[in-house]
């Protein structure tokens, strides 16, 4: 994020605009200094930058060292808990009854001229909360993190590097109606946000950095999920394809079936192609699809790829080289070439499994961090680390809990 961009955000005032999507407030004043070892009492210097995994279980969450797989903290929490990368490489946003609660995963770096110093601390829930009635999607992109409150339709956008400071001074938007939605802010301050009600989600709106609506589309029934591809192409899922927002233009890419739902996507800056799920039975209570979608955001095309097994919404990921990764119910990690749609390899990781009918129940889950694929095995209470390039299981560890959701942070670098 450039200083010009930050200054633009601080100067802009959004209140009072007569828009269907109303901007309530903008960033005001310079953000607080980034966290430092001096502000964390138990901070210690480390030889290398460390990464962290955060997994949930019934009764709390655990933080693990992503290299050694050692459990560093066990934090009790009541109820069903969701976790999302906050976008700064250090913190995780935990969905709680109060809203989005900030978890410090306890690993970061500080730049000192031509080198950096690395630090670690005990993971902890910081007490900082972004209030939300029903905390939903969290989308970090290009140094900004967008939080969507499904209960009110409110979007809160903050500098990712200062997410630990809380919501004060954040950019806040309110959609016309509360709904299960999503938003993403791009490099120039443009916001792409879903549109809908509790009964029907219908499309997206686009606002520029000044809060002026520059585009909209209602051609997306059942809006769900988003991903950002190369050159900031945003893909939003629909029941009959996707909407692609790219270079100021919204394009509908239709599914080959009248009902061809894409609701979960995985994108990467390394590829113009977005990986998505694909469901084609509108009457199924729980469809177990065996095809995935590949949306080319430049060509505006959609390709379907047949897999040897079905998968779940927690099965999609992207390799460091842009490869499309799918964890199948056959227990294998399937690697697909996004450019050709060819199945490159299938590497066995866990025993075959069945997707539970209740979406909140544990199932094998994929998370990619630092180029490695982390796969949970709830049935065996284990966690595996897989190299997607070779298919080799690099390391495995037994867990003391039954893992459910999984996320990770790769360590943050702050200027000093």
Tab-separated table of C-alpha atoms in Angstrom:
chain	number	residue	atom	x	y	z
A	1	UNK	CA	0.000	0.000	0.000
A	2	UNK	CA	1.519	3.344	-1.033
A	3	UNK	CA	1.539	6.483	1.091
A	4	UNK	CA	-0.514	8.223	-1.617
A	5	UNK	CA	-3.212	5.615	-1.294
A	6	UNK	CA	-3.241	5.881	2.493
A	7	UNK	CA	-3.396	9.663	2.330
A	8	UNK	CA	-6.290	9.501	-0.114
A	9	UNK	CA	-8.241	7.327	2.299
A	10	UNK	CA	-7.544	9.632	5.228
A	11	UNK	CA	-8.660	12.708	3.290
A	12	UNK	CA	-11.874	11.218	1.902
A	13	UNK	CA	-15.163	11.814	3.712
A	14	UNK	CA	-17.979	9.425	2.869
A	15	UNK	CA	-20.843	10.450	5.128
A	16	UNK	CA	-23.966	11.977	3.642
A	17	UNK	CA	-23.817	10.386	0.187
A	18	UNK	CA	-27.296	9.590	-1.122
A	19	UNK	CA	-26.520	6.120	-2.412
A	20	UNK	CA	-28.350	2.796	-2.192
A	21	UNK	CA	-25.165	1.568	-0.532
A	22	UNK	CA	-24.321	4.244	2.043
A	23	UNK	CA	-20.812	4.903	3.274
A	24	UNK	CA	-20.948	5.858	6.943
A	25	UNK	CA	-17.378	6.761	7.778
A	26	UNK	CA	-13.849	6.832	6.458
A	27	UNK	CA	-10.436	6.314	7.944
A	28	UNK	CA	-9.523	9.390	9.961
A	29	UNK	CA	-6.077	10.229	11.231
A	30	UNK	CA	-2.878	8.283	11.008
A	31	UNK	CA	-3.084	4.696	12.269
A	32	UNK	CA	-1.306	3.673	15.432
A	33	UNK	CA	2.191	2.242	15.230
A	34	UNK	CA	2.444	-1.430	14.333
A	35	UNK	CA	2.933	-3.896	17.203
A	36	UNK	CA	6.519	-4.154	18.430
A	37	UNK	CA	8.350	-6.451	20.847
A	38	UNK	CA	8.220	-3.672	23.433
A	39	UNK	CA	4.399	-3.758	23.342
A	40	UNK	CA	4.270	-7.539	23.861
A	41	UNK	CA	5.643	-8.449	27.284
A	42	UNK	CA	6.617	-12.052	26.512
A	43	UNK	CA	8.123	-11.372	23.065
A	44	UNK	CA	11.352	-13.183	22.264
A	45	UNK	CA	13.613	-12.955	19.236
A	46	UNK	CA	13.817	-15.991	16.945
A	47	UNK	CA	16.308	-17.079	14.292
A	48	UNK	CA	13.734	-17.268	11.493
A	49	UNK	CA	10.260	-15.999	10.707
A	50	UNK	CA	7.742	-18.455	12.135
A	51	UNK	CA	4.295	-19.353	10.820
A	52	UNK	CA	1.247	-20.358	12.825
A	53	UNK	CA	-1.785	-22.583	12.340
A	54	UNK	CA	-5.064	-21.993	14.147
A	55	UNK	CA	-7.593	-24.813	14.357
A	56	UNK	CA	-10.976	-24.918	16.030
A	57	UNK	CA	-12.569	-27.717	18.004
A	58	UNK	CA	-15.732	-28.174	20.060
A	59	UNK	CA	-14.844	-26.039	23.065
A	60	UNK	CA	-12.097	-23.778	21.811
A	61	UNK	CA	-9.175	-23.362	19.470
A	62	UNK	CA	-5.533	-24.338	19.341
A	63	UNK	CA	-2.524	-22.513	17.903
A	64	UNK	CA	0.275	-24.632	16.425
A	65	UNK	CA	3.748	-23.925	15.093
A	66	UNK	CA	3.349	-24.532	11.345
A	67	UNK	CA	6.841	-26.055	11.032
A	68	UNK	CA	7.143	-28.268	14.096
A	69	UNK	CA	3.365	-28.792	14.545
A	70	UNK	CA	3.856	-28.221	18.267
A	71	UNK	CA	0.740	-26.978	20.074
A	72	UNK	CA	1.576	-23.526	21.441
A	73	UNK	CA	-1.750	-22.569	22.999
A	74	UNK	CA	-5.164	-24.023	23.807
A	75	UNK	CA	-7.784	-21.308	24.220
A	76	UNK	CA	-11.259	-22.293	25.487
A	77	UNK	CA	-14.237	-20.787	23.631
A	78	UNK	CA	-17.904	-21.711	23.817
A	79	UNK	CA	-20.038	-22.502	20.786
A	80	UNK	CA	-19.246	-23.066	17.119
A	81	UNK	CA	-16.180	-21.006	16.261
A	82	UNK	CA	-14.942	-19.825	12.868
A	83	UNK	CA	-11.460	-18.491	12.105
A	84	UNK	CA	-10.128	-16.269	9.315
A	85	UNK	CA	-6.729	-14.877	8.396
A	86	UNK	CA	-6.823	-11.163	9.297
A	87	UNK	CA	-4.442	-10.252	6.472
A	88	UNK	CA	-1.465	-8.932	8.448
A	89	UNK	CA	0.418	-12.215	8.760
A	90	UNK	CA	0.100	-12.208	12.543
A	91	UNK	CA	-3.531	-12.043	13.637
A	92	UNK	CA	-6.612	-14.200	13.115
A	93	UNK	CA	-10.215	-13.018	13.338
A	94	UNK	CA	-12.348	-15.379	15.420
A	95	UNK	CA	-16.133	-15.311	15.012
A	96	UNK	CA	-17.714	-15.089	18.466
A	97	UNK	CA	-21.017	-13.925	19.956
A	98	UNK	CA	-19.581	-10.410	20.266
A	99	UNK	CA	-18.349	-10.184	16.675
A	100	UNK	CA	-14.919	-10.598	15.091
A	101	UNK	CA	-12.484	-11.145	17.972
A	102	UNK	CA	-8.767	-10.584	17.343
A	103	UNK	CA	-6.394	-13.453	18.115
A	104	UNK	CA	-2.661	-12.747	18.214
A	105	UNK	CA	-1.023	-15.884	16.802
A	106	UNK	CA	2.299	-14.699	18.201
A	107	UNK	CA	4.765	-14.515	15.285
A	108	UNK	CA	5.985	-11.492	13.332
A	109	UNK	CA	8.990	-9.670	11.864
A	110	UNK	CA	10.316	-6.122	12.053
A	111	UNK	CA	12.229	-4.542	9.189
A	112	UNK	CA	15.436	-2.748	10.197
A	113	UNK	CA	16.873	-1.162	7.067
A	114	UNK	CA	18.309	-3.924	4.881
A	115	UNK	CA	17.352	-6.765	7.221
A	116	UNK	CA	14.614	-7.953	9.552
A	117	UNK	CA	14.377	-9.230	13.111
A	118	UNK	CA	11.975	-12.051	13.931
A	119	UNK	CA	9.895	-12.385	17.066
A	120	UNK	CA	7.529	-14.814	18.742
A	121	UNK	CA	5.167	-14.546	21.697
A	122	UNK	CA	2.536	-16.650	23.393
A	123	UNK	CA	-0.675	-16.713	21.308
A	124	UNK	CA	-3.600	-14.977	22.972
A	125	UNK	CA	-7.052	-13.523	22.452
A	126	UNK	CA	-6.311	-9.804	22.626
A	127	UNK	CA	-9.727	-8.599	23.767
A	128	UNK	CA	-10.072	-6.405	20.672
A	129	UNK	CA	-13.430	-6.951	18.964
A	130	UNK	CA	-15.035	-5.682	15.772
A	131	UNK	CA	-18.699	-5.771	16.880
A	132	UNK	CA	-21.062	-7.791	14.664
A	133	UNK	CA	-24.475	-9.385	15.176
A	134	UNK	CA	-23.612	-12.298	12.873
A	135	UNK	CA	-19.937	-12.239	11.874
A	136	UNK	CA	-19.574	-13.594	8.345
A	137	UNK	CA	-16.978	-13.410	5.583
A	138	UNK	CA	-13.533	-11.882	6.099
A	139	UNK	CA	-11.631	-10.890	2.943
A	140	UNK	CA	-8.047	-9.578	3.201
A	141	UNK	CA	-6.574	-8.109	0.010
A	142	UNK	CA	-3.642	-5.819	-0.754
A	143	UNK	CA	-3.229	-4.528	2.770
A	144	UNK	CA	-6.926	-3.973	3.481
A	145	UNK	CA	-9.308	-6.353	5.266
A	146	UNK	CA	-13.089	-6.327	4.751
A	147	UNK	CA	-15.437	-7.798	7.392
A	148	UNK	CA	-19.098	-8.518	6.623
A	149	UNK	CA	-21.770	-8.573	9.345
A	150	UNK	CA	-24.589	-10.796	8.057
A	151	UNK	CA	-26.896	-9.588	10.826
A	152	UNK	CA	-26.869	-5.928	9.776
A	153	UNK	CA	-25.391	-5.874	6.280
A	154	UNK	CA	-22.556	-3.686	7.561
A	155	UNK	CA	-19.104	-3.857	5.980
A	156	UNK	CA	-16.049	-2.740	7.950
A	157	UNK	CA	-12.774	-2.194	6.084
A	158	UNK	CA	-9.510	-1.648	7.963
A	159	UNK	CA	-5.803	-1.485	7.210
A	160	UNK	CA	-4.667	-5.082	7.633
A	161	UNK	CA	-1.468	-3.984	9.378
A	162	UNK	CA	-3.525	-2.324	12.115
A	163	UNK	CA	-6.309	-4.840	12.580
A	164	UNK	CA	-5.152	-5.342	16.177
A	165	UNK	CA	-6.093	-1.727	16.919
A	166	UNK	CA	-9.798	-2.423	16.430
A	167	UNK	CA	-12.542	-0.658	14.480
A	168	UNK	CA	-11.803	2.966	15.386
A	169	UNK	CA	-11.339	5.009	12.195
A	170	UNK	CA	-12.380	2.146	9.913
A	171	UNK	CA	-14.180	2.639	6.629
A	172	UNK	CA	-17.766	1.495	7.175
A	173	UNK	CA	-20.465	0.718	4.628
A	174	UNK	CA	-24.053	-0.361	5.137
A	175	UNK	CA	-25.926	-2.335	2.492
A	176	UNK	CA	-29.666	-1.664	2.014
A	177	UNK	CA	-30.628	-5.002	3.613
A	178	UNK	CA	-28.964	-7.492	5.905
A	179	UNK	CA	-27.901	-10.679	4.121
A	180	UNK	CA	-25.207	-13.342	4.059
A	181	UNK	CA	-22.788	-11.276	2.027
A	182	UNK	CA	-19.224	-10.503	1.101
A	183	UNK	CA	-17.064	-7.500	0.227
A	184	UNK	CA	-13.526	-6.840	-0.993
A	185	UNK	CA	-11.585	-3.590	-1.296
A	186	UNK	CA	-9.106	-3.224	-4.167
A	187	UNK	CA	-5.810	-1.327	-4.427
A	188	UNK	CA	-7.393	1.945	-5.597
A	189	UNK	CA	-10.063	1.928	-2.881
A	190	UNK	CA	-12.783	0.400	-5.056
A	191	UNK	CA	-15.145	-1.836	-3.090
A	192	UNK	CA	-17.005	-4.766	-4.630
A	193	UNK	CA	-19.892	-5.756	-2.349
A	194	UNK	CA	-22.781	-8.200	-2.576
A	195	UNK	CA	-26.406	-7.101	-2.826
A	196	UNK	CA	-29.438	-8.897	-1.434
A	197	UNK	CA	-31.821	-9.546	1.432
A	198	UNK	CA	-32.282	-12.340	3.955
A	199	UNK	CA	-34.535	-14.063	1.403
A	200	UNK	CA	-32.612	-13.517	-1.833
A	201	UNK	CA	-29.090	-12.487	-2.816
A	202	UNK	CA	-29.082	-11.053	-6.310
A	203	UNK	CA	-25.832	-9.415	-7.402
A	204	UNK	CA	-23.041	-6.964	-6.666
A	205	UNK	CA	-22.402	-3.228	-6.506
A	206	UNK	CA	-19.137	-1.397	-7.120
A	207	UNK	CA	-18.114	1.795	-5.275
A	208	UNK	CA	-15.025	3.869	-5.992
A	209	UNK	CA	-12.735	5.342	-3.331
A	210	UNK	CA	-15.018	8.381	-2.997
A	211	UNK	CA	-18.067	6.218	-2.355
A	212	UNK	CA	-19.629	6.815	-5.774
A	213	UNK	CA	-21.388	3.836	-7.294
A	214	UNK	CA	-19.676	3.006	-10.581
A	215	UNK	CA	-21.299	-0.292	-11.477
A	216	UNK	CA	-23.814	-2.932	-10.519
A	217	UNK	CA	-25.231	-6.221	-11.701
A	218	UNK	CA	-28.332	-8.085	-10.587
A	219	UNK	CA	-27.479	-11.100	-12.746
A	220	UNK	CA	-26.213	-13.268	-9.902
A	221	UNK	CA	-28.919	-15.232	-8.093
A	222	UNK	CA	-27.748	-16.810	-4.850
A	223	UNK	CA	-24.558	-14.751	-4.504
A	224	UNK	CA	-22.012	-16.579	-2.377
A	225	UNK	CA	-18.277	-16.374	-1.927
A	226	UNK	CA	-15.525	-14.484	-3.685
A	227	UNK	CA	-11.939	-14.811	-4.830
A	228	UNK	CA	-9.381	-12.408	-6.261
A	229	UNK	CA	-7.225	-13.530	-9.185
A	230	UNK	CA	-4.266	-11.950	-10.990
A	231	UNK	CA	-4.574	-8.229	-11.806
A	232	UNK	CA	-7.258	-7.792	-9.142
A	233	UNK	CA	-9.978	-9.651	-11.009
A	234	UNK	CA	-12.772	-10.338	-8.499
A	235	UNK	CA	-14.941	-13.426	-8.968
A	236	UNK	CA	-18.274	-13.731	-7.133
A	237	UNK	CA	-20.231	-16.993	-7.207
A	238	UNK	CA	-23.831	-17.372	-8.440
A	239	UNK	CA	-26.351	-20.196	-8.845
A	240	UNK	CA	-25.841	-20.023	-12.614
A	241	UNK	CA	-22.174	-19.089	-12.980
A	242	UNK	CA	-20.095	-16.179	-11.708
A	243	UNK	CA	-19.705	-12.432	-11.983
A	244	UNK	CA	-16.210	-11.183	-12.826
A	245	UNK	CA	-15.232	-7.609	-11.978
A	246	UNK	CA	-12.056	-6.742	-13.882
A	247	UNK	CA	-10.594	-3.420	-15.012
A	248	UNK	CA	-13.783	-1.540	-14.210
A	249	UNK	CA	-16.139	-3.916	-16.020
A	250	UNK	CA	-18.583	-6.523	-14.682
A	251	UNK	CA	-18.940	-9.646	-16.836
A	252	UNK	CA	-21.295	-12.591	-16.340
A	253	UNK	CA	-19.741	-15.974	-17.046
A	254	UNK	CA	-22.581	-18.475	-17.279
A	255	UNK	CA	-22.550	-22.095	-16.169
A	256	UNK	CA	-23.203	-24.746	-18.842
A	257	UNK	CA	-26.211	-25.945	-16.798
A	258	UNK	CA	-29.324	-23.891	-16.047
A	259	UNK	CA	-28.511	-24.521	-12.385
A	260	UNK	CA	-24.750	-24.582	-12.033
A	261	UNK	CA	-23.963	-23.199	-8.596
A	262	UNK	CA	-20.518	-21.901	-7.737
A	263	UNK	CA	-20.434	-20.819	-4.102
A	264	UNK	CA	-16.880	-21.411	-2.886
A	265	UNK	CA	-13.799	-20.180	-4.700
A	266	UNK	CA	-10.017	-20.125	-4.310
A	267	UNK	CA	-7.970	-17.481	-6.108
A	268	UNK	CA	-4.335	-16.448	-6.265
A	269	UNK	CA	-2.356	-13.550	-7.696
A	270	UNK	CA	-0.237	-16.171	-9.457
A	271	UNK	CA	-3.027	-17.062	-11.900
A	272	UNK	CA	-5.892	-15.398	-13.804
A	273	UNK	CA	-7.918	-18.573	-13.224
A	274	UNK	CA	-10.146	-19.036	-10.163
A	275	UNK	CA	-10.920	-22.497	-8.785
A	276	UNK	CA	-14.492	-23.055	-7.652
A	277	UNK	CA	-16.869	-25.783	-6.611
A	278	UNK	CA	-19.714	-26.786	-8.949
A	279	UNK	CA	-23.154	-28.121	-8.045
A	280	UNK	CA	-25.826	-28.890	-10.636
A	281	UNK	CA	-28.731	-30.482	-8.718
A	282	UNK	CA	-31.130	-27.792	-7.433
A	283	UNK	CA	-33.200	-30.380	-5.546
A	284	UNK	CA	-30.381	-32.030	-3.607
A	285	UNK	CA	-30.398	-31.480	0.147
A	286	UNK	CA	-26.667	-32.096	0.170
A	287	UNK	CA	-25.074	-32.502	-3.224
A	288	UNK	CA	-21.696	-34.217	-3.251
A	289	UNK	CA	-20.181	-32.881	-6.486
A	290	UNK	CA	-17.395	-34.568	-8.437
A	291	UNK	CA	-16.665	-31.631	-10.737
A	292	UNK	CA	-14.883	-28.359	-10.027
A	293	UNK	CA	-14.969	-25.138	-12.035
A	294	UNK	CA	-12.090	-23.128	-13.467
A	295	UNK	CA	-12.997	-19.540	-14.386
A	296	UNK	CA	-10.571	-17.694	-16.667
A	297	UNK	CA	-11.003	-14.049	-15.670
A	298	UNK	CA	-9.235	-12.760	-18.806
A	299	UNK	CA	-10.990	-14.885	-21.419
A	300	UNK	CA	-14.310	-14.866	-19.555
A	301	UNK	CA	-14.691	-18.633	-19.830
A	302	UNK	CA	-15.672	-21.453	-17.473
A	303	UNK	CA	-14.240	-24.960	-17.662
A	304	UNK	CA	-15.503	-27.983	-15.702
A	305	UNK	CA	-13.070	-30.646	-14.516
A	306	UNK	CA	-14.083	-34.177	-13.515
A	307	UNK	CA	-12.440	-35.552	-10.387
A	308	UNK	CA	-12.135	-39.140	-9.123
A	309	UNK	CA	-14.153	-38.284	-5.988
A	310	UNK	CA	-16.422	-35.698	-4.407
A	311	UNK	CA	-15.231	-32.953	-2.061
A	312	UNK	CA	-16.569	-30.366	0.409
A	313	UNK	CA	-16.500	-26.583	0.717
A	314	UNK	CA	-13.369	-26.879	2.868
A	315	UNK	CA	-11.516	-28.805	0.161
A	316	UNK	CA	-10.286	-26.031	-2.154
A	317	UNK	CA	-6.864	-24.354	-2.195
A	318	UNK	CA	-4.109	-22.995	-4.420
A	319	UNK	CA	-0.474	-23.976	-4.621
A	320	UNK	CA	2.386	-21.489	-4.619
A	321	UNK	CA	2.669	-21.929	-8.387
A	322	UNK	CA	-1.048	-21.275	-8.902
A	323	UNK	CA	-1.995	-24.948	-9.195
A	324	UNK	CA	-5.565	-25.846	-8.201
A	325	UNK	CA	-5.765	-28.152	-5.169
A	326	UNK	CA	-8.792	-30.225	-4.160
A	327	UNK	CA	-9.011	-32.548	-1.152
A	328	UNK	CA	-11.275	-35.411	-2.232
A	329	UNK	CA	-13.481	-37.728	-0.201
A	330	UNK	CA	-11.263	-40.533	-1.503
A	331	UNK	CA	-8.665	-39.147	0.897
A	332	UNK	CA	-6.381	-37.833	-1.839
A	333	UNK	CA	-5.075	-34.359	-2.584
A	334	UNK	CA	-5.802	-33.772	-6.266
A	335	UNK	CA	-3.642	-31.290	-8.184
A	336	UNK	CA	-5.156	-29.700	-11.304
A	337	UNK	CA	-3.405	-27.530	-13.904
A	338	UNK	CA	-5.593	-24.389	-13.994
A	339	UNK	CA	-4.553	-23.528	-17.548
A	340	UNK	CA	-5.451	-26.880	-19.114
A	341	UNK	CA	-7.817	-28.482	-16.622
A	342	UNK	CA	-5.661	-31.610	-16.571
A	343	UNK	CA	-5.407	-33.681	-13.395
A	344	UNK	CA	-1.665	-33.604	-12.698
A	345	UNK	CA	-1.490	-35.947	-9.707
A	346	UNK	CA	-3.505	-37.461	-6.866
A	347	UNK	CA	-1.635	-37.987	-3.605
A	348	UNK	CA	-3.187	-40.146	-0.839
A	349	UNK	CA	-3.292	-38.288	2.491
A	350	UNK	CA	-6.132	-39.605	4.695
A	351	UNK	CA	-8.579	-42.503	4.637
A	352	UNK	CA	-11.726	-42.111	2.477
A	353	UNK	CA	-14.392	-40.014	4.208
A	354	UNK	CA	-17.983	-38.891	3.815
A	355	UNK	CA	-19.052	-35.265	3.944
A	356	UNK	CA	-21.354	-34.770	6.970
A	357	UNK	CA	-24.845	-33.418	6.317
A	358	UNK	CA	-24.407	-30.689	8.940
A	359	UNK	CA	-21.973	-28.125	7.495
A	360	UNK	CA	-20.698	-27.222	10.968
A	361	UNK	CA	-19.472	-30.746	11.683
A	362	UNK	CA	-15.767	-31.627	11.301
A	363	UNK	CA	-14.494	-33.101	8.060
A	364	UNK	CA	-11.002	-33.279	6.502
A	365	UNK	CA	-10.029	-29.708	5.707
A	366	UNK	CA	-7.372	-28.198	3.438
A	367	UNK	CA	-5.361	-25.053	4.158
A	368	UNK	CA	-2.353	-23.907	2.111
A	369	UNK	CA	0.350	-21.913	3.899
A	370	UNK	CA	3.876	-21.085	2.718
A	371	UNK	CA	3.415	-23.389	-0.266
A	372	UNK	CA	2.577	-26.440	1.852
A	373	UNK	CA	-0.821	-28.129	2.094
A	374	UNK	CA	-2.093	-28.735	5.633
A	375	UNK	CA	-4.791	-31.406	5.895
A	376	UNK	CA	-6.774	-32.244	9.023
A	377	UNK	CA	-7.985	-35.766	9.786
A	378	UNK	CA	-10.783	-35.463	12.373
A	379	UNK	CA	-11.478	-39.208	12.455
A	380	UNK	CA	-7.913	-39.966	13.552
A	381	UNK	CA	-7.281	-36.648	15.338
A	382	UNK	CA	-4.252	-35.975	13.160
A	383	UNK	CA	-2.774	-33.179	11.069
A	384	UNK	CA	-0.697	-33.779	7.940
A	385	UNK	CA	1.639	-31.511	5.968
A	386	UNK	CA	1.810	-32.328	2.258
A	387	UNK	CA	4.111	-30.990	-0.447
A	388	UNK	CA	1.703	-30.349	-3.368
A	389	UNK	CA	4.562	-30.454	-5.881
A	390	UNK	CA	5.606	-34.024	-5.057
A	391	UNK	CA	2.593	-35.346	-3.163
A	392	UNK	CA	4.878	-36.388	-0.296
A	393	UNK	CA	3.566	-36.207	3.263
A	394	UNK	CA	6.275	-34.099	4.863
A	395	UNK	CA	5.140	-34.394	8.469
A	396	UNK	CA	2.204	-35.647	10.570
A	397	UNK	CA	1.204	-35.148	14.181
A	398	UNK	CA	-1.412	-36.474	16.566
A	399	UNK	CA	-3.809	-33.952	18.087
A	400	UNK	CA	-5.480	-33.872	21.493
A	401	UNK	CA	-8.738	-32.542	20.019
A	402	UNK	CA	-10.974	-33.229	17.023
A	403	UNK	CA	-10.075	-30.481	14.520
A	404	UNK	CA	-12.781	-28.592	12.650
A	405	UNK	CA	-11.857	-25.325	10.904
A	406	UNK	CA	-8.271	-24.453	10.016
A	407	UNK	CA	-6.466	-21.259	9.049
A	408	UNK	CA	-2.922	-19.956	9.235
A	409	UNK	CA	-0.682	-16.890	9.219
A	410	UNK	CA	2.776	-16.631	7.690
A	411	UNK	CA	4.268	-13.935	9.915
A	412	UNK	CA	4.082	-10.155	9.490
A	413	UNK	CA	6.806	-7.639	8.652
A	414	UNK	CA	6.560	-4.144	10.156
A	415	UNK	CA	8.844	-1.171	9.549
A	416	UNK	CA	10.857	0.094	12.492
